[in-house]
mmCIF file with all atom_site columns, C-alpha atoms in Angstrom:
data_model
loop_
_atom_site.group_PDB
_atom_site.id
_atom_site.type_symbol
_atom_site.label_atom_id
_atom_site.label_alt_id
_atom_site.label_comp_id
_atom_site.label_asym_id
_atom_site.label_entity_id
_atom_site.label_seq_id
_atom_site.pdbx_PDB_ins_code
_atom_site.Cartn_x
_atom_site.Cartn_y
_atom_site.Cartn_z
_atom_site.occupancy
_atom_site.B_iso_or_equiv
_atom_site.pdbx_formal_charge
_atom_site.auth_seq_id
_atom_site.auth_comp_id
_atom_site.auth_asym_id
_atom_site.auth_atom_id
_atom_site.pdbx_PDB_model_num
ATOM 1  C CA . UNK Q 1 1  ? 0.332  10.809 14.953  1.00 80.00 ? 1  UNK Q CA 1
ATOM 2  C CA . UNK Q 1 2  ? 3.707  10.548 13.334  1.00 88.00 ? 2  UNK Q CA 1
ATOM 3  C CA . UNK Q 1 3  ? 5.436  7.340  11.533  1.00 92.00 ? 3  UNK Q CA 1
ATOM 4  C CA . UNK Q 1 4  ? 5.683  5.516  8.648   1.00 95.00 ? 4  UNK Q CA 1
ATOM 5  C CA . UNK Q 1 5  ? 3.733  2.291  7.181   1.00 96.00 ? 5  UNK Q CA 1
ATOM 6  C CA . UNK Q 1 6  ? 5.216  0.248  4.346   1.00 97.00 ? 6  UNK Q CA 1
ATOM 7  C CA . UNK Q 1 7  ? 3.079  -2.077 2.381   1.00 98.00 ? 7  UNK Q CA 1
ATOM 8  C CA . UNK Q 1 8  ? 4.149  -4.668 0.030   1.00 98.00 ? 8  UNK Q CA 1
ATOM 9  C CA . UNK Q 1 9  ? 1.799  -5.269 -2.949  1.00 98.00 ? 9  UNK Q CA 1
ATOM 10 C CA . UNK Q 1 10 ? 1.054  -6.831 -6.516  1.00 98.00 ? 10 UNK Q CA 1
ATOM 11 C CA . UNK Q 1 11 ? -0.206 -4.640 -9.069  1.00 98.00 ? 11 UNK Q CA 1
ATOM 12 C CA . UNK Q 1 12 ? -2.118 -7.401 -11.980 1.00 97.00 ? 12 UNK Q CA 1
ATOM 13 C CA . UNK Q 1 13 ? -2.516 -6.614 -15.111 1.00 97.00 ? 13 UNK Q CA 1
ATOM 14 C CA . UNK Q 1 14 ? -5.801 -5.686 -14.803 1.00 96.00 ? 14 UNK Q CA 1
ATOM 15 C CA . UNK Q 1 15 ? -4.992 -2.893 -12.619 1.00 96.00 ? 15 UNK Q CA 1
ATOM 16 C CA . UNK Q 1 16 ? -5.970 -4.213 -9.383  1.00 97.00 ? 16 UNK Q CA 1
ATOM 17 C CA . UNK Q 1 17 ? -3.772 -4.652 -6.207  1.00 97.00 ? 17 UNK Q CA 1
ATOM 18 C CA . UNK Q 1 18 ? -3.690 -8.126 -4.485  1.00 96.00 ? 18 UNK Q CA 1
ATOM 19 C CA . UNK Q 1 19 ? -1.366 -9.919 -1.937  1.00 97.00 ? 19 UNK Q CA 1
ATOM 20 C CA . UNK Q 1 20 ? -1.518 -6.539 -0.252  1.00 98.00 ? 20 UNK Q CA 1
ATOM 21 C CA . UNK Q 1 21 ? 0.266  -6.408 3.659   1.00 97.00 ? 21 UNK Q CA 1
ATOM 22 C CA . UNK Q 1 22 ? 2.003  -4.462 6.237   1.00 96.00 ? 22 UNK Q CA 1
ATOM 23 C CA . UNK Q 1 23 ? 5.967  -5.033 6.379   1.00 96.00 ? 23 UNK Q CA 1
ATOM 24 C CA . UNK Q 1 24 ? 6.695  -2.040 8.539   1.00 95.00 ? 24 UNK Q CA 1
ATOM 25 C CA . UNK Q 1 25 ? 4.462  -0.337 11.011  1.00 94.00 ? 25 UNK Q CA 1
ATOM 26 C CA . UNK Q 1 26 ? 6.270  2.435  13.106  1.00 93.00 ? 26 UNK Q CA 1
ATOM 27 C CA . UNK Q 1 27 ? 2.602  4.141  14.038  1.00 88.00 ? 27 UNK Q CA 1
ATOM 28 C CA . UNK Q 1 28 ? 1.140  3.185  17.676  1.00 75.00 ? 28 UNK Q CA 1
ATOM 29 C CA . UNK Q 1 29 ? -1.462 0.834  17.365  1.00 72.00 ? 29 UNK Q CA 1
ATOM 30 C CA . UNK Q 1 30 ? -2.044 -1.719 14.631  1.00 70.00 ? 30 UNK Q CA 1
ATOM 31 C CA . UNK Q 1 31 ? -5.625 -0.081 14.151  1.00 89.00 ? 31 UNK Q CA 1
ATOM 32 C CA . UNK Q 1 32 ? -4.138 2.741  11.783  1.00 90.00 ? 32 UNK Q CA 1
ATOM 33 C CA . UNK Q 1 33 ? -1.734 0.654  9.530   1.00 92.00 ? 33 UNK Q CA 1
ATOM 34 C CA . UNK Q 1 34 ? -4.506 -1.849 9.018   1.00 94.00 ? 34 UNK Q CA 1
ATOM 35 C CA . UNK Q 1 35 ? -7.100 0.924  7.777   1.00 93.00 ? 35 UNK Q CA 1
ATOM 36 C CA . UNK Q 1 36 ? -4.116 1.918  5.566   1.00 94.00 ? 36 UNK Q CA 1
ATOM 37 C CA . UNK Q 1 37 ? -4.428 -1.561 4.349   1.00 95.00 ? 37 UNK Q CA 1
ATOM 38 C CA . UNK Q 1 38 ? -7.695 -1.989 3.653   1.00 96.00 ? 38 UNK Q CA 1
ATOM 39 C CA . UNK Q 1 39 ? -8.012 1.358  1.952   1.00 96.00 ? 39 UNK Q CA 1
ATOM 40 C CA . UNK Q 1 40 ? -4.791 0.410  -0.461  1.00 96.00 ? 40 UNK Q CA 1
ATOM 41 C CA . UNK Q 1 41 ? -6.160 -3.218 -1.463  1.00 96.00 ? 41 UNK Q CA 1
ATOM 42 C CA . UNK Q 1 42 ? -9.338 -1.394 -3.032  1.00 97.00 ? 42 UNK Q CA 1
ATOM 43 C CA . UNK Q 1 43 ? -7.586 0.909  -5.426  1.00 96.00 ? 43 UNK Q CA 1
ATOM 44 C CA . UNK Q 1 44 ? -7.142 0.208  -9.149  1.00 96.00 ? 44 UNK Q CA 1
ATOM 45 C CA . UNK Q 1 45 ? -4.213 1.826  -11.036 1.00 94.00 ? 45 UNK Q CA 1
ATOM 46 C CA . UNK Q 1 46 ? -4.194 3.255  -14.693 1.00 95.00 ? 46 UNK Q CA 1
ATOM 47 C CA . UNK Q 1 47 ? -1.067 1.402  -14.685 1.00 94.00 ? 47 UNK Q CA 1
ATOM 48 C CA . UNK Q 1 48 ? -1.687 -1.977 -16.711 1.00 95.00 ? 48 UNK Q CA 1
ATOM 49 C CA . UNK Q 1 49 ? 1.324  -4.426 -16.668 1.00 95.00 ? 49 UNK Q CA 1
ATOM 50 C CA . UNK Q 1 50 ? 1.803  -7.560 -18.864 1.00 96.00 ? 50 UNK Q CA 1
ATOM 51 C CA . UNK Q 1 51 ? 2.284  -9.523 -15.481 1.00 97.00 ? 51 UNK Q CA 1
ATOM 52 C CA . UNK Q 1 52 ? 2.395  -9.123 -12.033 1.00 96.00 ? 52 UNK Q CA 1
ATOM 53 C CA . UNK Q 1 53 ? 4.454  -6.382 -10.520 1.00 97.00 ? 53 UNK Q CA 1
ATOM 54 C CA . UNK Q 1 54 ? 5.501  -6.548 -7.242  1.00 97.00 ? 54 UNK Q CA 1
ATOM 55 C CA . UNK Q 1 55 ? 5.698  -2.932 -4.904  1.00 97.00 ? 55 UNK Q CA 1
ATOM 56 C CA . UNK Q 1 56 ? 6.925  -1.878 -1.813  1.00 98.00 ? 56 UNK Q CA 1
ATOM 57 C CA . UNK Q 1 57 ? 5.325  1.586  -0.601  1.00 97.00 ? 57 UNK Q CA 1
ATOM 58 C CA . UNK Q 1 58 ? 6.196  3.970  2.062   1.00 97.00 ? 58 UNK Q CA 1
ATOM 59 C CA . UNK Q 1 59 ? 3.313  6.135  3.665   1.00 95.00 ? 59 UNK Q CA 1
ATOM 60 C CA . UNK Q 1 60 ? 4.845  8.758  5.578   1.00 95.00 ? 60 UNK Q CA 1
ATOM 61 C CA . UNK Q 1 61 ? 2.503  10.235 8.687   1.00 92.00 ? 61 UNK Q CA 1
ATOM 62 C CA . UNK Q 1 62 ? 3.932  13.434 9.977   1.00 91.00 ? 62 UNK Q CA 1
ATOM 63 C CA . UNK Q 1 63 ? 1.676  16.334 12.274  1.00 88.00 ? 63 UNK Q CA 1
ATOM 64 C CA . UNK Q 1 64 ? 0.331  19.313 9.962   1.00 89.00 ? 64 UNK Q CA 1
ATOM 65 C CA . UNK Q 1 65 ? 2.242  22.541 10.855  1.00 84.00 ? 65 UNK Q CA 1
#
């Protein structure tokens, strides 16, 4: 498996993540970016804003050599 996924998120000042979604999926099959997804809209950060700050993260898949 090789590609990137790009999410687009809100970190709140609490920590968590809402609003979370796919805006790029270059990985075959909609299955993998979605469990990417799900996994990412259940962390919390250390990070505590005053508001709402919006994100836009690659993860990069690439085959171990």
């Amino acid at each position: 498996m090789a590609g990137r996924v790009v999410l687009r998120f809100t970190i709140r000042p609490d920590g968590r993540l809402e609003e979370v979604e796919i805006v790029e999926d270059q990985l075959a099959g909609a299955s993998v970016a979605d469990c990417v997804r799900s996994q990412v809209a259940a962390w919390r950060t250390p990070f505590r804003p005053k508001e709402g700050v919006a994100v836009e993260y690659p993860f990069i898949f690439a085959p171990l050599r």
